[in-house]
């Protein structure tokens, strides 16, 4: 129960890791990062007096896409920052990692924090920005403290401050923490929170590049996105792109959770078959078979196991299979899982976390949860499945932010792929899954009567 | 209202933000205040509002929006169990039941001796360590099987 632990095994994150290469869980300090080639990219940019445009072009060429969920091209996002803006601009790192199933940013920040710092300094250089904030999930307090220590190290070594490595380039970085609100992972809610308010998402447009933190131009990227930038700059965009697939450059850290032998983070080349990723996580837990996978965090559509076994892990392949790569959180469910119960828990989450600003989401998430709950507890009605889909459709696309869609998509996909389980619950008032020890109501016991 | 030491911490947080954006330090200030006072009473929130130059209602809004703030007293040890799907697939429901039984309380209740409060949490972002719990907001507890929960309770009951 202490935070002290032995070093991780060599190649703990997989043989193709770039961001986590050589990371053993203990070597997080500046000297270790430098020994792994860290801050080489920043030194190169400064020594070669690389122009901001050239740096953005390099990131564009790498086909690096946002690792937080949306998959937006990073170089393109950076190019939206107004170059000649007369006031302060901001770089913000979104480390408010709370999407169920996602736990990669925690590992990057605690085991390789300087990769994020270097990536943020490079983003500042590329966009002519001199101040950055890293907004860190409040639930990982020790990681927040470590990041503050890493900032101090970088500042003392001249990688941060008003005159970086004596070049005249300036970039100051601060860590900021949340305190328990999923919605603050949404970029404009995060900005509101950083301004000291409730995390209520803002209308877009205007986008953060024109109206962001304190109303000033702001670029927000995910932790893993920033952490990938130093490698790209140091080793070349071509090499990064070649590691993945066209339009899907480089590697991605997948957080594999649920019914596998070795839950954890695995960094693989984009385009790696799902079957290979599953094998890295030790496969489905002993004696069970794969039933379903949510490939990109709880907000993305679920896919049946067979469909996943034919799919490769990159943005375009997963989209073709009918879901989204999202944050790279792979939630694996075996045949002992009741899909009604699983959806009930996810629907409760979105009901609990809706900020309440938009009526379709505030009211709709409650409807969704209460209806799935009544099906799960043996009070479902035959018409419920159609009503559920109807409510989900009336949330989709009708809210300020993506939380509404995030609540609706699981409902629609769970019912689309596993309709017979829901129908069985409604008709027989019992669970179709009869494997003890799984995530399902006790086999053979009428719904609503189990402890 | 807050000790000099606590105010020094708030002042350090304030250095991160532009001088005209003191409100940005409100989360940090409330965390520091909650840690010193145990919970955020109206008086404490009013003090923070005055210190940061915010309307009191803006501080109440923040304190009630973010789930790890306690506006009413909690037990000396607040245990928050994640029951979201990735944790649930790996035994968090059983972990929560075990805690309820050991402590003799339901969710959101405090033991009569004031030692323990039990809460349910949403994703902490540590699903690879499932089931996970938070002790007093700042300490992440990984792989909380019933026997590890027993160890924890023994440690906290000393």
mmCIF file of N, CA and C in Angstrom, chain A residues 214-272:
data_model
loop_
_atom_site.group_PDB
_atom_site.id
_atom_site.type_symbol
_atom_site.label_atom_id
_atom_site.label_comp_id
_atom_site.label_asym_id
_atom_site.label_seq_id
_atom_site.Cartn_x
_atom_site.Cartn_y
_atom_site.Cartn_z
ATOM 1 N N UNK A 214 -8.377 32.736 -19.775
ATOM 2 C CA UNK A 214 -8.518 34.177 -19.511
ATOM 3 C C UNK A 214 -8.890 34.938 -20.789
ATOM 4 N N UNK A 215 -9.564 34.243 -21.731
ATOM 5 C CA UNK A 215 -9.968 34.880 -22.975
ATOM 6 C C UNK A 215 -8.843 35.061 -23.980
ATOM 7 N N UNK A 216 -7.697 34.447 -23.710
ATOM 8 C CA UNK A 216 -6.526 34.627 -24.571
ATOM 9 C C UNK A 216 -6.296 33.376 -25.445
ATOM 10 N N UNK A 217 -5.622 33.529 -26.586
ATOM 11 C CA UNK A 217 -5.364 32.367 -27.448
ATOM 12 C C UNK A 217 -4.655 31.246 -26.685
ATOM 13 N N UNK A 218 -5.181 30.037 -26.814
ATOM 14 C CA UNK A 218 -4.693 28.918 -26.010
ATOM 15 C C UNK A 218 -4.677 27.642 -26.845
ATOM 16 N N UNK A 219 -3.612 26.885 -26.716
ATOM 17 C CA UNK A 219 -3.559 25.556 -27.317
ATOM 18 C C UNK A 219 -3.627 24.521 -26.208
ATOM 19 N N UNK A 220 -4.557 23.583 -26.326
ATOM 20 C CA UNK A 220 -4.692 22.519 -25.328
ATOM 21 C C UNK A 220 -4.416 21.184 -26.004
ATOM 22 N N UNK A 221 -3.462 20.451 -25.472
ATOM 23 C CA UNK A 221 -3.205 19.092 -25.952
ATOM 24 C C UNK A 221 -3.182 18.143 -24.771
ATOM 25 N N UNK A 222 -3.375 16.871 -25.088
ATOM 26 C CA UNK A 222 -3.308 15.824 -24.070
ATOM 27 C C UNK A 222 -1.844 15.558 -23.673
ATOM 28 N N UNK A 223 -1.664 15.036 -22.477
ATOM 29 C CA UNK A 223 -0.363 14.681 -21.919
ATOM 30 C C UNK A 223 0.473 13.843 -22.884
ATOM 31 N N UNK A 224 -0.136 12.780 -23.407
ATOM 32 C CA UNK A 224 0.604 11.853 -24.276
ATOM 33 C C UNK A 224 1.000 12.534 -25.585
ATOM 34 N N UNK A 225 0.172 13.461 -26.051
ATOM 35 C CA UNK A 225 0.498 14.198 -27.276
ATOM 36 C C UNK A 225 1.780 14.997 -27.064
ATOM 37 N N UNK A 226 1.833 15.753 -25.964
ATOM 38 C CA UNK A 226 3.045 16.523 -25.681
ATOM 39 C C UNK A 226 4.248 15.592 -25.524
ATOM 40 N N UNK A 227 4.028 14.457 -24.855
ATOM 41 C CA UNK A 227 5.140 13.546 -24.578
ATOM 42 C C UNK A 227 5.715 12.934 -25.851
ATOM 43 N N UNK A 228 4.919 12.899 -26.929
ATOM 44 C CA UNK A 228 5.391 12.314 -28.192
ATOM 45 C C UNK A 228 6.233 13.297 -28.999
ATOM 46 N N UNK A 229 6.059 14.593 -28.743
ATOM 47 C CA UNK A 229 6.696 15.616 -29.574
ATOM 48 C C UNK A 229 8.237 15.571 -29.529
ATOM 49 N N UNK A 230 8.864 15.449 -28.351
ATOM 50 C CA UNK A 230 10.333 15.439 -28.340
ATOM 51 C C UNK A 230 10.932 14.352 -29.241
ATOM 52 N N UNK A 231 10.349 13.167 -29.229
ATOM 53 C CA UNK A 231 10.885 12.078 -30.060
ATOM 54 C C UNK A 231 10.795 12.464 -31.531
ATOM 55 N N UNK A 232 9.674 13.038 -31.929
ATOM 56 C CA UNK A 232 9.454 13.423 -33.330
ATOM 57 C C UNK A 232 10.508 14.449 -33.755
ATOM 58 N N UNK A 233 10.723 15.444 -32.896
ATOM 59 C CA UNK A 233 11.659 16.507 -33.249
ATOM 60 C C UNK A 233 13.092 15.976 -33.258
ATOM 61 N N UNK A 234 13.416 15.099 -32.323
ATOM 62 C CA UNK A 234 14.785 14.586 -32.230
ATOM 63 C C UNK A 234 15.095 13.563 -33.323
ATOM 64 N N UNK A 235 14.110 12.779 -33.713
ATOM 65 C CA UNK A 235 14.373 11.671 -34.636
ATOM 66 C C UNK A 235 13.786 11.864 -36.031
ATOM 67 N N UNK A 236 12.976 12.883 -36.188
ATOM 68 C CA UNK A 236 12.426 13.169 -37.510
ATOM 69 C C UNK A 236 11.007 12.664 -37.678
ATOM 70 N N UNK A 237 10.205 13.511 -38.332
ATOM 71 C CA UNK A 237 8.794 13.180 -38.542
ATOM 72 C C UNK A 237 8.624 11.948 -39.421
ATOM 73 N N UNK A 238 9.517 11.799 -40.405
ATOM 74 C CA UNK A 238 9.413 10.656 -41.325
ATOM 75 C C UNK A 238 9.444 9.345 -40.552
ATOM 76 N N UNK A 239 10.440 9.246 -39.663
ATOM 77 C CA UNK A 239 10.596 7.996 -38.915
ATOM 78 C C UNK A 239 9.378 7.715 -38.050
ATOM 79 N N UNK A 240 8.842 8.782 -37.442
ATOM 80 C CA UNK A 240 7.669 8.612 -36.586
ATOM 81 C C UNK A 240 6.486 8.111 -37.408
ATOM 82 N N UNK A 241 6.275 8.771 -38.538
ATOM 83 C CA UNK A 241 5.152 8.411 -39.408
ATOM 84 C C UNK A 241 5.269 6.957 -39.861
ATOM 85 N N UNK A 242 6.487 6.567 -40.228
ATOM 86 C CA UNK A 242 6.702 5.201 -40.736
ATOM 87 C C UNK A 242 6.411 4.132 -39.681
ATOM 88 N N UNK A 243 6.534 4.503 -38.412
ATOM 89 C CA UNK A 243 6.257 3.521 -37.352
ATOM 90 C C UNK A 243 4.775 3.166 -37.294
ATOM 91 N N UNK A 244 3.935 4.098 -37.705
ATOM 92 C CA UNK A 244 2.508 3.818 -37.676
ATOM 93 C C UNK A 244 1.987 3.537 -39.064
ATOM 94 N N UNK A 245 0.852 4.136 -39.372
ATOM 95 C CA UNK A 245 0.265 3.985 -40.698
ATOM 96 C C UNK A 245 -0.004 5.368 -41.250
ATOM 97 N N UNK A 246 -0.185 5.487 -42.584
ATOM 98 C CA UNK A 246 -0.513 6.813 -43.127
ATOM 99 C C UNK A 246 -1.694 7.426 -42.368
ATOM 100 N N UNK A 247 -1.580 8.714 -42.029
ATOM 101 C CA UNK A 247 -2.617 9.416 -41.287
ATOM 102 C C UNK A 247 -2.728 8.957 -39.827
ATOM 103 N N UNK A 248 -1.900 8.015 -39.414
ATOM 104 C CA UNK A 248 -1.924 7.475 -38.041
ATOM 105 C C UNK A 248 -0.487 7.291 -37.568
ATOM 106 N N UNK A 249 0.232 8.398 -37.459
ATOM 107 C CA UNK A 249 1.661 8.307 -37.191
ATOM 108 C C UNK A 249 2.003 7.775 -35.811
ATOM 109 N N UNK A 250 3.135 7.051 -35.747
ATOM 110 C CA UNK A 250 3.802 6.748 -34.484
ATOM 111 C C UNK A 250 3.203 5.646 -33.639
ATOM 112 N N UNK A 251 3.479 5.769 -32.338
ATOM 113 C CA UNK A 251 3.014 4.779 -31.371
ATOM 114 C C UNK A 251 1.885 5.376 -30.529
ATOM 115 N N UNK A 252 1.177 4.500 -29.836
ATOM 116 C CA UNK A 252 0.092 4.939 -28.948
ATOM 117 C C UNK A 252 0.148 4.064 -27.696
ATOM 118 N N UNK A 253 -0.063 4.714 -26.565
ATOM 119 C CA UNK A 253 -0.130 3.946 -25.321
ATOM 120 C C UNK A 253 -1.577 3.523 -25.098
ATOM 121 N N UNK A 254 -1.799 2.219 -25.053
ATOM 122 C CA UNK A 254 -3.143 1.704 -24.772
ATOM 123 C C UNK A 254 -3.208 1.250 -23.320
ATOM 124 N N UNK A 255 -4.246 1.682 -22.626
ATOM 125 C CA UNK A 255 -4.500 1.248 -21.254
ATOM 126 C C UNK A 255 -5.457 0.061 -21.330
ATOM 127 N N UNK A 256 -4.973 -1.105 -20.993
ATOM 128 C CA UNK A 256 -5.813 -2.303 -21.085
ATOM 129 C C UNK A 256 -6.301 -2.660 -19.680
ATOM 130 N N UNK A 257 -7.633 -2.701 -19.518
ATOM 131 C CA UNK A 257 -8.206 -2.978 -18.192
ATOM 132 C C UNK A 257 -9.283 -4.052 -18.306
ATOM 133 N N UNK A 258 -9.802 -4.461 -17.170
ATOM 134 C CA UNK A 258 -10.882 -5.442 -17.152
ATOM 135 C C UNK A 258 -10.359 -6.865 -17.100
ATOM 136 N N UNK A 259 -11.006 -7.743 -17.877
ATOM 137 C CA UNK A 259 -10.766 -9.183 -17.748
ATOM 138 C C UNK A 259 -9.562 -9.688 -18.534
ATOM 139 N N UNK A 260 -8.398 -9.150 -18.252
ATOM 140 C CA UNK A 260 -7.168 -9.676 -18.850
ATOM 141 C C UNK A 260 -6.237 -10.121 -17.721
ATOM 142 N N UNK A 261 -5.250 -10.926 -18.081
ATOM 143 C CA UNK A 261 -4.323 -11.429 -17.056
ATOM 144 C C UNK A 261 -3.425 -10.330 -16.501
ATOM 145 N N UNK A 262 -2.970 -9.416 -17.381
ATOM 146 C CA UNK A 262 -2.055 -8.363 -16.930
ATOM 147 C C UNK A 262 -2.560 -6.993 -17.362
ATOM 148 N N UNK A 263 -3.505 -6.417 -16.611
ATOM 149 C CA UNK A 263 -3.954 -5.067 -16.954
ATOM 150 C C UNK A 263 -2.756 -4.117 -16.908
ATOM 151 N N UNK A 264 -2.742 -3.136 -17.756
ATOM 152 C CA UNK A 264 -1.638 -2.183 -17.724
ATOM 153 C C UNK A 264 -1.556 -1.387 -19.005
ATOM 154 N N UNK A 265 -0.499 -0.559 -19.080
ATOM 155 C CA UNK A 265 -0.287 0.278 -20.259
ATOM 156 C C UNK A 265 0.690 -0.399 -21.204
ATOM 157 N N UNK A 266 0.358 -0.398 -22.471
ATOM 158 C CA UNK A 266 1.218 -0.979 -23.494
ATOM 159 C C UNK A 266 1.342 0.005 -24.640
ATOM 160 N N UNK A 267 2.588 0.360 -24.978
ATOM 161 C CA UNK A 267 2.811 1.318 -26.060
ATOM 162 C C UNK A 267 3.175 0.558 -27.329
ATOM 163 N N UNK A 268 2.307 0.630 -28.320
ATOM 164 C CA UNK A 268 2.524 -0.125 -29.561
ATOM 165 C C UNK A 268 2.403 0.803 -30.765
ATOM 166 N N UNK A 269 2.901 0.337 -31.892
ATOM 167 C CA UNK A 269 2.758 1.108 -33.123
ATOM 168 C C UNK A 269 1.285 1.160 -33.511
ATOM 169 N N UNK A 270 0.835 2.322 -33.967
ATOM 170 C CA UNK A 270 -0.538 2.396 -34.460
ATOM 171 C C UNK A 270 -0.671 1.429 -35.628
ATOM 172 N N UNK A 271 -1.781 0.697 -35.669
ATOM 173 C CA UNK A 271 -1.966 -0.316 -36.695
ATOM 174 C C UNK A 271 -1.649 -1.719 -36.196
ATOM 175 N N UNK A 272 -1.229 -1.842 -34.938
ATOM 176 C CA UNK A 272 -0.983 -3.169 -34.359
ATOM 177 C C UNK A 272 -2.318 -3.909 -34.216
#
